[in-house]
Amino acid sequence: MNSKTNLFGISNVRDLTKADVVSALYIVITMVFAALSFGPIQFRFSEGLNNLAVFNKRYVVAITLGCFISNMMSSLGPLDMVVGTGETLIALLTINIVTRFIKSLPLKLVASVLIGTFYMFIVAAEIAYLGSTAFWPTFWSAYLTTAIGEFVTMTIGAVLVYIINVKYDLSK
């Protein structure tokens, strides 16, 4: 690769390695907590890594890939590989773009948590679509439970990412 950063924020082997490690970490955390990672009530702790999109766009690709591979294990089947991963990509792109205009790291992380929580409506729609009950009541209950799980796990992730960034500059 040349010295210019490509579309994915990867300009050298070191960037690619960082992205690969984050993808693998997402998969491992999802699988270790698999019982909590899937379904209408989910606390997918790997979603805390979504906060990395604040620091560098390479993490958008890395986390999306990790989510796609993790969703291969989902009980929701191939639809989750498309819809769930698509939701992650949309949320991460939004986080990466919106937080470019925010100077304060704590505010960037707050925005990240709120954006990630908001976009859970896509996963809720997927769950409601696959459910055998009325769409709208299922949608709202699924949104409530997935949004709460996302908010909690992303908040925990934001705190951890902030602490890690104090020691290691995650934007590099």
PDB file of C-alpha atoms in Angstrom:
ATOM      1  CA  MET A   1       0.000   0.000   0.000  1.00  0.00           C
ATOM      2  CA  ASN A   2       1.119   3.536  -0.560  1.00  0.00           C
ATOM      3  CA  SER A   3       1.537   6.148   2.161  1.00  0.00           C
ATOM      4  CA  LYS A   4      -1.893   7.672   1.540  1.00  0.00           C
ATOM      5  CA  THR A   5      -4.784   6.442   3.624  1.00  0.00           C
ATOM      6  CA  ASN A   6      -7.364   4.626   1.539  1.00  0.00           C
ATOM      7  CA  LEU A   7     -11.134   4.870   1.774  1.00  0.00           C
ATOM      8  CA  PHE A   8     -11.127   2.559   4.787  1.00  0.00           C
ATOM      9  CA  GLY A   9      -8.555   4.470   6.840  1.00  0.00           C
ATOM     10  CA  ILE A  10      -5.877   1.852   6.236  1.00  0.00           C
ATOM     11  CA  SER A  11      -2.570   3.033   4.840  1.00  0.00           C
ATOM     12  CA  ASN A  12      -0.121   0.375   6.001  1.00  0.00           C
ATOM     13  CA  VAL A  13       0.257  -3.037   7.611  1.00  0.00           C
ATOM     14  CA  ARG A  14       0.090  -1.516  11.096  1.00  0.00           C
ATOM     15  CA  ASP A  15      -3.365  -0.011  10.332  1.00  0.00           C
ATOM     16  CA  LEU A  16      -4.531  -3.314   8.863  1.00  0.00           C
ATOM     17  CA  THR A  17      -3.303  -5.173  11.943  1.00  0.00           C
ATOM     18  CA  LYS A  18      -5.158  -2.794  14.267  1.00  0.00           C
ATOM     19  CA  ALA A  19      -8.340  -3.277  12.250  1.00  0.00           C
ATOM     20  CA  ASP A  20      -7.910  -7.060  12.294  1.00  0.00           C
ATOM     21  CA  VAL A  21      -7.382  -7.110  16.056  1.00  0.00           C
ATOM     22  CA  VAL A  22     -10.563  -5.076  16.599  1.00  0.00           C
ATOM     23  CA  SER A  23     -12.558  -7.385  14.288  1.00  0.00           C
ATOM     24  CA  ALA A  24     -11.289 -10.428  16.159  1.00  0.00           C
ATOM     25  CA  LEU A  25     -11.968  -8.803  19.519  1.00  0.00           C
ATOM     26  CA  TYR A  26     -15.561  -8.044  18.470  1.00  0.00           C
ATOM     27  CA  ILE A  27     -16.077 -11.686  17.468  1.00  0.00           C
ATOM     28  CA  VAL A  28     -14.482 -13.099  20.639  1.00  0.00           C
ATOM     29  CA  ILE A  29     -16.459 -10.842  22.988  1.00  0.00           C
ATOM     30  CA  THR A  30     -19.696 -11.634  21.139  1.00  0.00           C
ATOM     31  CA  MET A  31     -19.081 -15.377  21.338  1.00  0.00           C
ATOM     32  CA  VAL A  32     -17.910 -15.384  24.973  1.00  0.00           C
ATOM     33  CA  PHE A  33     -21.176 -13.677  25.912  1.00  0.00           C
ATOM     34  CA  ALA A  34     -23.241 -15.415  23.198  1.00  0.00           C
ATOM     35  CA  ALA A  35     -26.170 -16.086  25.529  1.00  0.00           C
ATOM     36  CA  LEU A  36     -26.573 -12.326  25.978  1.00  0.00           C
ATOM     37  CA  SER A  37     -25.457 -11.251  22.494  1.00  0.00           C
ATOM     38  CA  PHE A  38     -28.412 -12.419  20.419  1.00  0.00           C
ATOM     39  CA  GLY A  39     -32.186 -12.115  20.537  1.00  0.00           C
ATOM     40  CA  PRO A  40     -34.750  -9.464  21.433  1.00  0.00           C
ATOM     41  CA  ILE A  41     -33.118  -8.790  24.798  1.00  0.00           C
ATOM     42  CA  GLN A  42     -29.448  -8.401  24.116  1.00  0.00           C
ATOM     43  CA  PHE A  43     -26.432  -7.096  25.896  1.00  0.00           C
ATOM     44  CA  ARG A  44     -23.830  -7.496  23.183  1.00  0.00           C
ATOM     45  CA  PHE A  45     -20.807  -6.240  25.073  1.00  0.00           C
ATOM     46  CA  SER A  46     -18.792  -6.141  21.856  1.00  0.00           C
ATOM     47  CA  GLU A  47     -20.974  -3.172  20.854  1.00  0.00           C
ATOM     48  CA  GLY A  48     -18.879  -1.116  23.254  1.00  0.00           C
ATOM     49  CA  LEU A  49     -16.219  -1.237  20.542  1.00  0.00           C
ATOM     50  CA  ASN A  50     -18.517   0.883  18.345  1.00  0.00           C
ATOM     51  CA  ASN A  51     -17.114   3.870  20.200  1.00  0.00           C
ATOM     52  CA  LEU A  52     -13.825   3.339  18.348  1.00  0.00           C
ATOM     53  CA  ALA A  53     -15.481   4.843  15.237  1.00  0.00           C
ATOM     54  CA  VAL A  54     -14.940   8.196  16.959  1.00  0.00           C
ATOM     55  CA  PHE A  55     -11.180   7.796  16.596  1.00  0.00           C
ATOM     56  CA  ASN A  56     -10.547   6.425  13.117  1.00  0.00           C
ATOM     57  CA  LYS A  57     -12.595   5.237  10.144  1.00  0.00           C
ATOM     58  CA  ARG A  58     -10.622   1.995   9.967  1.00  0.00           C
ATOM     59  CA  TYR A  59     -12.664   0.859  12.958  1.00  0.00           C
ATOM     60  CA  VAL A  60     -15.888   1.279  10.958  1.00  0.00           C
ATOM     61  CA  VAL A  61     -14.739  -1.464   8.602  1.00  0.00           C
ATOM     62  CA  ALA A  62     -13.203  -3.581  11.371  1.00  0.00           C
ATOM     63  CA  ILE A  63     -16.290  -3.606  13.590  1.00  0.00           C
ATOM     64  CA  THR A  64     -18.651  -4.128  10.659  1.00  0.00           C
ATOM     65  CA  LEU A  65     -16.629  -7.178   9.608  1.00  0.00           C
ATOM     66  CA  GLY A  66     -16.602  -8.486  13.185  1.00  0.00           C
ATOM     67  CA  CYS A  67     -20.362  -7.992  13.399  1.00  0.00           C
ATOM     68  CA  PHE A  68     -20.944  -9.801  10.094  1.00  0.00           C
ATOM     69  CA  ILE A  69     -18.912 -12.819  11.184  1.00  0.00           C
ATOM     70  CA  SER A  70     -20.574 -12.835  14.617  1.00  0.00           C
ATOM     71  CA  ASN A  71     -24.025 -12.655  13.039  1.00  0.00           C
ATOM     72  CA  MET A  72     -23.288 -15.899  11.192  1.00  0.00           C
ATOM     73  CA  MET A  73     -24.025 -17.511  14.575  1.00  0.00           C
ATOM     74  CA  SER A  74     -27.287 -15.600  15.072  1.00  0.00           C
ATOM     75  CA  SER A  75     -30.518 -17.503  15.606  1.00  0.00           C
ATOM     76  CA  LEU A  76     -32.162 -14.952  13.297  1.00  0.00           C
ATOM     77  CA  GLY A  77     -30.377 -16.551  10.364  1.00  0.00           C
ATOM     78  CA  PRO A  78     -28.998 -14.966   7.208  1.00  0.00           C
ATOM     79  CA  LEU A  79     -31.311 -11.971   7.558  1.00  0.00           C
ATOM     80  CA  ASP A  80     -29.317 -10.877  10.608  1.00  0.00           C
ATOM     81  CA  MET A  81     -26.103 -11.093   8.604  1.00  0.00           C
ATOM     82  CA  VAL A  82     -27.580  -8.493   6.247  1.00  0.00           C
ATOM     83  CA  VAL A  83     -29.854  -6.348   8.446  1.00  0.00           C
ATOM     84  CA  GLY A  84     -27.887  -6.528  11.698  1.00  0.00           C
ATOM     85  CA  THR A  85     -24.595  -5.877   9.950  1.00  0.00           C
ATOM     86  CA  GLY A  86     -26.185  -3.141   7.841  1.00  0.00           C
ATOM     87  CA  GLU A  87     -27.424  -1.439  11.010  1.00  0.00           C
ATOM     88  CA  THR A  88     -23.923  -1.568  12.438  1.00  0.00           C
ATOM     89  CA  LEU A  89     -22.403  -0.069   9.291  1.00  0.00           C
ATOM     90  CA  ILE A  90     -24.972   2.752   9.160  1.00  0.00           C
ATOM     91  CA  ALA A  91     -24.539   3.546  12.858  1.00  0.00           C
ATOM     92  CA  LEU A  92     -20.729   3.494  12.653  1.00  0.00           C
ATOM     93  CA  LEU A  93     -20.614   5.691   9.562  1.00  0.00           C
ATOM     94  CA  THR A  94     -22.957   8.158  11.252  1.00  0.00           C
ATOM     95  CA  ILE A  95     -20.868   8.139  14.430  1.00  0.00           C
ATOM     96  CA  ASN A  96     -17.653   8.663  12.457  1.00  0.00           C
ATOM     97  CA  ILE A  97     -19.059  11.530  10.400  1.00  0.00           C
ATOM     98  CA  VAL A  98     -20.996  13.336  13.152  1.00  0.00           C
ATOM     99  CA  THR A  99     -18.196  13.223  15.709  1.00  0.00           C
ATOM    100  CA  ARG A 100     -15.738  14.842  13.303  1.00  0.00           C
ATOM    101  CA  PHE A 101     -17.514  18.118  14.100  1.00  0.00           C
ATOM    102  CA  ILE A 102     -17.240  17.721  17.887  1.00  0.00           C
ATOM    103  CA  LYS A 103     -14.034  18.815  19.594  1.00  0.00           C
ATOM    104  CA  SER A 104     -14.440  17.307  23.081  1.00  0.00           C
ATOM    105  CA  LEU A 105     -13.715  13.579  23.369  1.00  0.00           C
ATOM    106  CA  PRO A 106     -16.275  13.049  26.168  1.00  0.00           C
ATOM    107  CA  LEU A 107     -18.937  14.720  23.994  1.00  0.00           C
ATOM    108  CA  LYS A 108     -17.892  12.603  21.004  1.00  0.00           C
ATOM    109  CA  LEU A 109     -18.388   9.483  23.111  1.00  0.00           C
ATOM    110  CA  VAL A 110     -21.776  10.702  24.373  1.00  0.00           C
ATOM    111  CA  ALA A 111     -22.825  11.307  20.756  1.00  0.00           C
ATOM    112  CA  SER A 112     -21.540   7.852  19.832  1.00  0.00           C
ATOM    113  CA  VAL A 113     -23.621   6.166  22.535  1.00  0.00           C
ATOM    114  CA  LEU A 114     -26.764   8.102  21.581  1.00  0.00           C
ATOM    115  CA  ILE A 115     -26.361   7.453  17.843  1.00  0.00           C
ATOM    116  CA  GLY A 116     -25.712   3.744  18.406  1.00  0.00           C
ATOM    117  CA  THR A 117     -28.751   3.495  20.669  1.00  0.00           C
ATOM    118  CA  PHE A 118     -30.975   5.349  18.201  1.00  0.00           C
ATOM    119  CA  TYR A 119     -30.170   3.057  15.265  1.00  0.00           C
ATOM    120  CA  MET A 120     -31.291  -0.033  17.177  1.00  0.00           C
ATOM    121  CA  PHE A 121     -34.709   0.620  15.638  1.00  0.00           C
ATOM    122  CA  ILE A 122     -33.372  -1.239  12.575  1.00  0.00           C
ATOM    123  CA  VAL A 123     -32.639  -4.372  14.601  1.00  0.00           C
ATOM    124  CA  ALA A 124     -36.011  -3.987  16.350  1.00  0.00           C
ATOM    125  CA  ALA A 125     -37.738  -3.904  12.954  1.00  0.00           C
ATOM    126  CA  GLU A 126     -35.869  -7.062  11.962  1.00  0.00           C
ATOM    127  CA  ILE A 127     -36.962  -8.829  15.146  1.00  0.00           C
ATOM    128  CA  ALA A 128     -40.553  -7.635  14.711  1.00  0.00           C
ATOM    129  CA  TYR A 129     -40.575  -8.754  11.074  1.00  0.00           C
ATOM    130  CA  LEU A 130     -39.387 -12.229  12.027  1.00  0.00           C
ATOM    131  CA  GLY A 131     -41.767 -12.450  15.004  1.00  0.00           C
ATOM    132  CA  SER A 132     -45.075 -14.205  14.649  1.00  0.00           C
ATOM    133  CA  THR A 133     -47.069 -11.547  16.522  1.00  0.00           C
ATOM    134  CA  ALA A 134     -48.342  -8.102  15.580  1.00  0.00           C
ATOM    135  CA  PHE A 135     -45.569  -5.989  14.055  1.00  0.00           C
ATOM    136  CA  TRP A 136     -45.937  -2.662  15.919  1.00  0.00           C
ATOM    137  CA  PRO A 137     -46.266  -3.994  19.486  1.00  0.00           C
ATOM    138  CA  THR A 138     -43.372  -6.360  18.820  1.00  0.00           C
ATOM    139  CA  PHE A 139     -41.350  -3.538  17.244  1.00  0.00           C
ATOM    140  CA  TRP A 140     -41.748  -1.196  20.214  1.00  0.00           C
ATOM    141  CA  SER A 141     -40.943  -3.852  22.801  1.00  0.00           C
ATOM    142  CA  ALA A 142     -37.948  -5.022  20.734  1.00  0.00           C
ATOM    143  CA  TYR A 143     -36.753  -1.427  20.307  1.00  0.00           C
ATOM    144  CA  LEU A 144     -37.021  -0.793  24.018  1.00  0.00           C
ATOM    145  CA  THR A 145     -35.057  -3.904  24.967  1.00  0.00           C
ATOM    146  CA  THR A 146     -32.405  -3.651  22.242  1.00  0.00           C
ATOM    147  CA  ALA A 147     -31.971   0.088  22.812  1.00  0.00           C
ATOM    148  CA  ILE A 148     -31.499  -0.408  26.548  1.00  0.00           C
ATOM    149  CA  GLY A 149     -28.926  -3.139  25.910  1.00  0.00           C
ATOM    150  CA  GLU A 150     -27.134  -0.983  23.351  1.00  0.00           C
ATOM    151  CA  PHE A 151     -27.122   2.040  25.643  1.00  0.00           C
ATOM    152  CA  VAL A 152     -25.684   0.057  28.554  1.00  0.00           C
ATOM    153  CA  THR A 153     -23.005  -1.756  26.549  1.00  0.00           C
ATOM    154  CA  MET A 154     -21.966   1.317  24.583  1.00  0.00           C
ATOM    155  CA  THR A 155     -21.783   3.385  27.770  1.00  0.00           C
ATOM    156  CA  ILE A 156     -19.525   0.787  29.379  1.00  0.00           C
ATOM    157  CA  GLY A 157     -17.488   0.724  26.157  1.00  0.00           C
ATOM    158  CA  ALA A 158     -17.251   4.519  26.065  1.00  0.00           C
ATOM    159  CA  VAL A 159     -15.795   4.616  29.566  1.00  0.00           C
ATOM    160  CA  LEU A 160     -13.292   1.860  28.762  1.00  0.00           C
ATOM    161  CA  VAL A 161     -12.308   3.409  25.424  1.00  0.00           C
ATOM    162  CA  TYR A 162     -11.819   6.784  27.104  1.00  0.00           C
ATOM    163  CA  ILE A 163      -9.528   5.240  29.737  1.00  0.00           C
ATOM    164  CA  ILE A 164      -7.555   3.305  27.113  1.00  0.00           C
ATOM    165  CA  ASN A 165      -7.197   6.450  24.980  1.00  0.00           C
ATOM    166  CA  VAL A 166      -5.564   8.255  27.902  1.00  0.00           C
ATOM    167  CA  LYS A 167      -2.674   5.764  27.702  1.00  0.00           C
ATOM    168  CA  TYR A 168      -2.733   4.927  23.966  1.00  0.00           C
ATOM    169  CA  ASP A 169      -3.824   7.381  21.302  1.00  0.00           C
ATOM    170  CA  LEU A 170      -6.544   5.409  19.509  1.00  0.00           C
ATOM    171  CA  SER A 171      -6.670   7.868  16.620  1.00  0.00           C
ATOM    172  CA  LYS A 172      -3.229   6.778  15.403  1.00  0.00           C
TER     173      LYS A 172
END
